[in-house]
mmCIF file of C-alpha atoms in Angstrom:
data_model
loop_
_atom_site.group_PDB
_atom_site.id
_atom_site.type_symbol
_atom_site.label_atom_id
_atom_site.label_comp_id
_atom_site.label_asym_id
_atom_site.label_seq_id
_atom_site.Cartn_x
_atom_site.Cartn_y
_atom_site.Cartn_z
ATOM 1 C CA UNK A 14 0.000 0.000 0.000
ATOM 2 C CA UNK A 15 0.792 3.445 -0.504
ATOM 3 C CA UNK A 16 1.068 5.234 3.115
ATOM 4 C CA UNK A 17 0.878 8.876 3.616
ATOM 5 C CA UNK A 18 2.323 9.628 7.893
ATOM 6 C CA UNK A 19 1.325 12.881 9.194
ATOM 7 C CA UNK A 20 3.567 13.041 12.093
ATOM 8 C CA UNK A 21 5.120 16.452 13.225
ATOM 9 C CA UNK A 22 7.604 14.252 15.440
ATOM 10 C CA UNK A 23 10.365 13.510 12.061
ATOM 11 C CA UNK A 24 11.808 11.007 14.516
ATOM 12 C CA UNK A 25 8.671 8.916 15.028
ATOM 13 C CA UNK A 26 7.914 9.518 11.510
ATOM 14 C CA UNK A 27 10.716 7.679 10.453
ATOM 15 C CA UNK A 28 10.692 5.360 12.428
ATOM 16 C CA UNK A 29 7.273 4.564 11.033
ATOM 17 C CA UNK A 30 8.706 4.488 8.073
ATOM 18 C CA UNK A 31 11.331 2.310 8.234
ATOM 19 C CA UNK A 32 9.164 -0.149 10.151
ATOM 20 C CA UNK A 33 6.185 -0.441 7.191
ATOM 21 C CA UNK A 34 8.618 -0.277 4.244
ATOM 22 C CA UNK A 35 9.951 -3.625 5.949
ATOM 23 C CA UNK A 36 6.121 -4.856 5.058
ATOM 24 C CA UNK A 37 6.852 -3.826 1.069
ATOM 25 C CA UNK A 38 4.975 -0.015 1.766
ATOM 26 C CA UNK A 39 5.310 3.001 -0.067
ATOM 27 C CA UNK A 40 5.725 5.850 2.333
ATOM 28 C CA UNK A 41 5.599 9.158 2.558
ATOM 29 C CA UNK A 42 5.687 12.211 4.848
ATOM 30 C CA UNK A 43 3.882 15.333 5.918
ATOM 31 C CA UNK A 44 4.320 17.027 9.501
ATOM 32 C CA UNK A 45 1.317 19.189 9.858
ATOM 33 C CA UNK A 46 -2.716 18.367 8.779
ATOM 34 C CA UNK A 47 -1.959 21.494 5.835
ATOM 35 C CA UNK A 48 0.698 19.560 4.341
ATOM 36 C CA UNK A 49 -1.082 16.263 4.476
ATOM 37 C CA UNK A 50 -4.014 17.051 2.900
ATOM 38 C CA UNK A 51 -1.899 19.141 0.115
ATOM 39 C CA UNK A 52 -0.056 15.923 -0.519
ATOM 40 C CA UNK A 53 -3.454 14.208 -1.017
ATOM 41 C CA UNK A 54 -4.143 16.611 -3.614
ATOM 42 C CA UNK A 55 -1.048 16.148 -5.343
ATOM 43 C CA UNK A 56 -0.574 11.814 -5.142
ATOM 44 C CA UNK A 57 -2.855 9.156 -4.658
ATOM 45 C CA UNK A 58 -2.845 6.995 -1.302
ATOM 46 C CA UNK A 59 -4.189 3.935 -0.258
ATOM 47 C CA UNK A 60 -4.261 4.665 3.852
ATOM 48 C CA UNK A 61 -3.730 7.702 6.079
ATOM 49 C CA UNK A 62 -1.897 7.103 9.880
ATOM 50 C CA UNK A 63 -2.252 10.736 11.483
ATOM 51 C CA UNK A 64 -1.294 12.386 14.521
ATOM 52 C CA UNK A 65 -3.694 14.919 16.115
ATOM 53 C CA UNK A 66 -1.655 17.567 17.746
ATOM 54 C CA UNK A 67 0.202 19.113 14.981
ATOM 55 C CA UNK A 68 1.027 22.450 14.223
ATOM 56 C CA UNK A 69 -0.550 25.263 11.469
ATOM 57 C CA UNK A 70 -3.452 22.018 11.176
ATOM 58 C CA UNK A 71 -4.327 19.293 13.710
ATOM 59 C CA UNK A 72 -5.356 16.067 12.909
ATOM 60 C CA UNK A 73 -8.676 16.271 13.578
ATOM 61 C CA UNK A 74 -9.594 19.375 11.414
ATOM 62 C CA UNK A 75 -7.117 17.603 9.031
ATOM 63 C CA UNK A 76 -9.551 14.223 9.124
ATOM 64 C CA UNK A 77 -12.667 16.223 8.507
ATOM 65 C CA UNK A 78 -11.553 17.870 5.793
ATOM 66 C CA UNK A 79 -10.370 15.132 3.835
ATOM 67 C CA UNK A 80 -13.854 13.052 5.038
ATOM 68 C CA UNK A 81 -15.587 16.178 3.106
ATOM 69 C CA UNK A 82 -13.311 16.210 0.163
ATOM 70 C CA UNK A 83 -13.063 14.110 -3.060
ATOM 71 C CA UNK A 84 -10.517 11.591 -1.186
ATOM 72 C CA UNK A 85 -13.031 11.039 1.294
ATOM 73 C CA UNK A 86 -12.709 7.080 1.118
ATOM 74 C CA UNK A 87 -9.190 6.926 2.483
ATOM 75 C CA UNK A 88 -8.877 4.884 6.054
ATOM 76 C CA UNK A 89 -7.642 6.957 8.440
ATOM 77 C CA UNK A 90 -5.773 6.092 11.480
ATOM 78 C CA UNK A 91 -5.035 8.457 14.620
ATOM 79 C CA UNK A 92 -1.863 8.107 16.296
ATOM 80 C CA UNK A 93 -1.549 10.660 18.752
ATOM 81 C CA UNK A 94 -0.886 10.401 22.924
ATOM 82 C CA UNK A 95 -4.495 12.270 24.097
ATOM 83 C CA UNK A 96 -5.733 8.589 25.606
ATOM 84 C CA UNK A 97 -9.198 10.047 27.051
ATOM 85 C CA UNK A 98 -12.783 8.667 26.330
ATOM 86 C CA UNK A 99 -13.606 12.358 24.687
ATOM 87 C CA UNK A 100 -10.327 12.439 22.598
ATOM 88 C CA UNK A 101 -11.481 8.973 21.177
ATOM 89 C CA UNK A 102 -14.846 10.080 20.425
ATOM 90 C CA UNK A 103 -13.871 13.273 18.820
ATOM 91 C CA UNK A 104 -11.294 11.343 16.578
ATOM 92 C CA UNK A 105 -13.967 9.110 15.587
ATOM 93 C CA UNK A 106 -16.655 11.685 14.920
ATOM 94 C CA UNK A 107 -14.004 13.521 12.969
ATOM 95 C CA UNK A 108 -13.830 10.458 10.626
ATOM 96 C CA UNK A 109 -11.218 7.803 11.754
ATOM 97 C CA UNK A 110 -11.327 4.683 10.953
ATOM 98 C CA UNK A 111 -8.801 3.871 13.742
ATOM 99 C CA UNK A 112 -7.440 5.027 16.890
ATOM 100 C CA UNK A 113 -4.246 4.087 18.573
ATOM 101 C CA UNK A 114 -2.465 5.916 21.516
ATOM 102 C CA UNK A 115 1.164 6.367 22.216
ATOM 103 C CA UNK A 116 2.983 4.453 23.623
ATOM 104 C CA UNK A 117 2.379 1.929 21.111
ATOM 105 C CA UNK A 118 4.054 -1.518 20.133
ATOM 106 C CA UNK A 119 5.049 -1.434 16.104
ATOM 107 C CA UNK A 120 3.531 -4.562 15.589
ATOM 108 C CA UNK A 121 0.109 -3.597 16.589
ATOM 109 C CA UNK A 122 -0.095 -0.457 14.181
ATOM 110 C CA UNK A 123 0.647 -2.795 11.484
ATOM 111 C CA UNK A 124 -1.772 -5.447 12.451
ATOM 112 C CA UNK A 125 -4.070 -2.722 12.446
ATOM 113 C CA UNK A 126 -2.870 -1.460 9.021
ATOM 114 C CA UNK A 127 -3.328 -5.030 7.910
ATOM 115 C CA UNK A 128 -6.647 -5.141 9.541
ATOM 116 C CA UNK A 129 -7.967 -2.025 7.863
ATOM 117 C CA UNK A 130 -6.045 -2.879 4.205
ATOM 118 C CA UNK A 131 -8.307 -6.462 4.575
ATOM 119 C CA UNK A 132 -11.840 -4.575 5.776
ATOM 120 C CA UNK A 133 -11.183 -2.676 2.256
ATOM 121 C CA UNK A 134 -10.416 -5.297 0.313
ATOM 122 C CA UNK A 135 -13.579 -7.299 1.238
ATOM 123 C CA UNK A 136 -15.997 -3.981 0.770
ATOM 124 C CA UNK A 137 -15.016 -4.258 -2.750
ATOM 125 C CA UNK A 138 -17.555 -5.580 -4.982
ATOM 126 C CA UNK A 139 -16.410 -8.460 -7.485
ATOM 127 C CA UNK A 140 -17.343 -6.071 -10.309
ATOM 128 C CA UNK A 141 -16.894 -2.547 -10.183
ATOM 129 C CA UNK A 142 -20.000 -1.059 -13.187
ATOM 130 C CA UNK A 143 -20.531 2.482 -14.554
ATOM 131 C CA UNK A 144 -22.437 2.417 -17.721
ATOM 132 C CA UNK A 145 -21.450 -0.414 -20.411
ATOM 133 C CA UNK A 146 -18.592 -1.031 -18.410
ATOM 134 C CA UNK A 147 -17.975 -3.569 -16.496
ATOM 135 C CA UNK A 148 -14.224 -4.779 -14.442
ATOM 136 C CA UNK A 149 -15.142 -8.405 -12.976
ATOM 137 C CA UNK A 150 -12.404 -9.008 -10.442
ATOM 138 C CA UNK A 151 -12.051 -12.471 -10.205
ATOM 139 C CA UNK A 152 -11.491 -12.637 -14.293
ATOM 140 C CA UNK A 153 -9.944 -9.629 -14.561
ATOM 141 C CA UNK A 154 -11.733 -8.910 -17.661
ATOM 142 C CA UNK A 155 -13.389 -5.749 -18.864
ATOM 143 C CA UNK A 156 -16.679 -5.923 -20.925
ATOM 144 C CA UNK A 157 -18.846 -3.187 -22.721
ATOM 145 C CA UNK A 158 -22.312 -4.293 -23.610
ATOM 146 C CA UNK A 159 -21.429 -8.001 -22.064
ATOM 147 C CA UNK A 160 -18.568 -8.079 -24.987
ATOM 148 C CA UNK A 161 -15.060 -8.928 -23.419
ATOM 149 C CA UNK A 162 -12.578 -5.894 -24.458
ATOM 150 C CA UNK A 163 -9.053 -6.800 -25.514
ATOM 151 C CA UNK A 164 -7.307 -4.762 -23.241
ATOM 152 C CA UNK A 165 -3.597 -5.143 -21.664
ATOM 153 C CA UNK A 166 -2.980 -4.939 -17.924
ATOM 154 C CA UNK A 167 -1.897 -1.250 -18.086
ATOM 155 C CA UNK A 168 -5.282 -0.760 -19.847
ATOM 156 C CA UNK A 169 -7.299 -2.447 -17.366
ATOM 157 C CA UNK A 170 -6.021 -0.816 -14.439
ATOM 158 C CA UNK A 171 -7.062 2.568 -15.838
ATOM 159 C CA UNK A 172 -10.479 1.862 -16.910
ATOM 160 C CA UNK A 173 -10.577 0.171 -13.178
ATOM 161 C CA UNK A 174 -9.791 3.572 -11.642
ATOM 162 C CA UNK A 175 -12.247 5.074 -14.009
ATOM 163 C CA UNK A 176 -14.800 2.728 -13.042
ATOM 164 C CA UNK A 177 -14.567 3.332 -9.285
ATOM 165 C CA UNK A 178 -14.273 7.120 -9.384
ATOM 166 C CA UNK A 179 -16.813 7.559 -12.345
ATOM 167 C CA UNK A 180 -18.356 10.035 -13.025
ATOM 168 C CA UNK A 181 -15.701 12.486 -11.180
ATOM 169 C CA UNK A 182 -13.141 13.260 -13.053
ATOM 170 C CA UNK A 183 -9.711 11.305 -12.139
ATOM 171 C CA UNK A 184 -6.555 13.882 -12.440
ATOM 172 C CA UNK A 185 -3.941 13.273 -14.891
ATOM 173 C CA UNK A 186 -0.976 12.399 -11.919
ATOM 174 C CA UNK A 187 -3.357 9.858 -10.364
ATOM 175 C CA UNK A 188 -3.958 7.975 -13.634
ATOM 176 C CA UNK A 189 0.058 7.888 -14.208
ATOM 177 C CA UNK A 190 0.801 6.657 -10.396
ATOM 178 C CA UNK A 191 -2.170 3.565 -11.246
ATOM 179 C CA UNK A 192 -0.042 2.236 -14.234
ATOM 180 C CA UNK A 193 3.414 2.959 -12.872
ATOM 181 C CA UNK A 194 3.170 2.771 -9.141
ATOM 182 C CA UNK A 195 6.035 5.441 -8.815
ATOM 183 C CA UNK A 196 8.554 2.809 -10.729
ATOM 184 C CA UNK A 197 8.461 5.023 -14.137
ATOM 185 C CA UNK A 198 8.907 8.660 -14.704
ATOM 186 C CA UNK A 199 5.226 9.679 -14.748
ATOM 187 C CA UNK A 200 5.507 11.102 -18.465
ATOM 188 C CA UNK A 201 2.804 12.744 -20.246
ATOM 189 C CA UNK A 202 3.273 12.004 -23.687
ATOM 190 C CA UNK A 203 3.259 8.653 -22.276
ATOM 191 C CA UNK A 204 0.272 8.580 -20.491
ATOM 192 C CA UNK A 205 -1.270 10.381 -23.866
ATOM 193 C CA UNK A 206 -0.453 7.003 -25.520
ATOM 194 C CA UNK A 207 -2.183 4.915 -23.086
ATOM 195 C CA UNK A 208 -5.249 6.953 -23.022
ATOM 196 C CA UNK A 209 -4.894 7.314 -27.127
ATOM 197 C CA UNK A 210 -4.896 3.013 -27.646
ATOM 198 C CA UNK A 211 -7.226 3.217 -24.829
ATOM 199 C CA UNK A 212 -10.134 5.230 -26.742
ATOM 200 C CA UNK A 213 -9.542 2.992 -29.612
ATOM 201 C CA UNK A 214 -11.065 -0.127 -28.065
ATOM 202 C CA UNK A 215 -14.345 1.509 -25.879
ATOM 203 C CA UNK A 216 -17.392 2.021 -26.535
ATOM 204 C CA UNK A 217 -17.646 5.699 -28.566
ATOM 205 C CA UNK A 218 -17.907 8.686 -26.500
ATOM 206 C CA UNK A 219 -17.591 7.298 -23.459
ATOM 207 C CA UNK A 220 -14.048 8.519 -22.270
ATOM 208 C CA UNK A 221 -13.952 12.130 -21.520
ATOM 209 C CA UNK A 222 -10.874 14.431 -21.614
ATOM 210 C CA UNK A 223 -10.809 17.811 -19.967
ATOM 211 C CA UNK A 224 -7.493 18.987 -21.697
ATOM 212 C CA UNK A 225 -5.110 20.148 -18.812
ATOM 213 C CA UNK A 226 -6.908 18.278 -15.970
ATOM 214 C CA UNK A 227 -7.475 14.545 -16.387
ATOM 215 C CA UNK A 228 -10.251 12.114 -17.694
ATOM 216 C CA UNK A 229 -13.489 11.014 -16.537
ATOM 217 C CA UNK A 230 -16.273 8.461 -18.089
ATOM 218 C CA UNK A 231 -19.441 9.331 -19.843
ATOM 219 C CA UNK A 232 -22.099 6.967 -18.943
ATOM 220 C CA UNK A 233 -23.126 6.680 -22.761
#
């Protein structure tokens, strides 16, 4: 998974880094609720582990923000040292999926990254359906109009993203981390090309480009 820690301690934040990149996660940093949310805006992330008392932005004004923004779906867990019934409460009623005081052991955050990371997986349908399209899962097959589409894998995981965001528009940088997964210099020209062989094999009219910003489905 792709991790963002909001953590304005940079030694514990690295030291939560270290620890989950052992576990094969992508990690990255922001050390106040401002910065995390900006990074959200700028990179796609699969899970959120955020500390409450931060400066220019705490956590919890952080967490309801992004609850009321277009990455709304994201599971968030607090991390923070206010151990009190009402701090619990108010982290939960600010939109966390998780709350764990400090002191903590390193093994239980990750079983509870684990734990959240499995809760996700088995919310998702077996199909994900806007329109004509259809992504079946357990195939891993894309059809329009119950005909199977010849698409590669890179191909598939876009019209996936599509599918699940549809009909927002998904951003041009968020596309490019789905096929490359930060491995490859997200290029546009070569994003263009995907998107270009892309159009060629759906359904007319049904992928939308708004030059400049990203692409979005049409339920046609």
């Amino acid at each position: 998974m792709r991790i963002l820690v909001a953590e304005d301690n940079h030694a514990t934040a690295a030291n939560l880094g270290d620890y989950l990149e052992l576990f094969g996660h992508d990690i990255d940093f922001a050390y106040n609720g401002q910065a995390a949310i900006q990074l959200l805006d700028e990179s796609r992330f699969d899970l959120i582990i955020l500390d409450i008392m931060m400066p220019v932005m705490n956590g919890l004004t952080a967490c309801s923000a992004i609850r009321a923004g277009r990455h709304a779906d994201i599971p968030i867990i607090f991390l923070t040292a206010r151990d009190t019934l009402e701090d619990k409460l108010a982290g939960f009623k600010a939109g966390a999926d998780d709350y764990l005081v400090k002191p903590f052991e390193l093994q239980e955050l990750h079983a509870r990254v684990k734990a959240l990371e499995a809760r996700n997986q088995r919310r998702l349908s077996p199909e994900f359906r806007y329109g004509a399209l259809v992504y079946d899962v357990g195939t891993d097959t894309v059809t329009a109009n119950d005909e199977t589409l010849a698409l590669d894998p890179t191909q598939k995981r876009i019209v996936c993203l599509l599918i699940k965001k549809a009909p927002k528009l998904v951003d041009n940088q968020d596309i490019a981390y789905e096929i490359w997964k930060g491995d490859e210099p997200e290029e546009t020209s070569a994003l263009r090309t995907q998107i270009y062989r892309l159009r060629k094999v759906l359904p007319e009219g049904i992928l939308v480009t708004e030059r400049g910003k990203g692409y979005r489905l049409n339920d046609v």
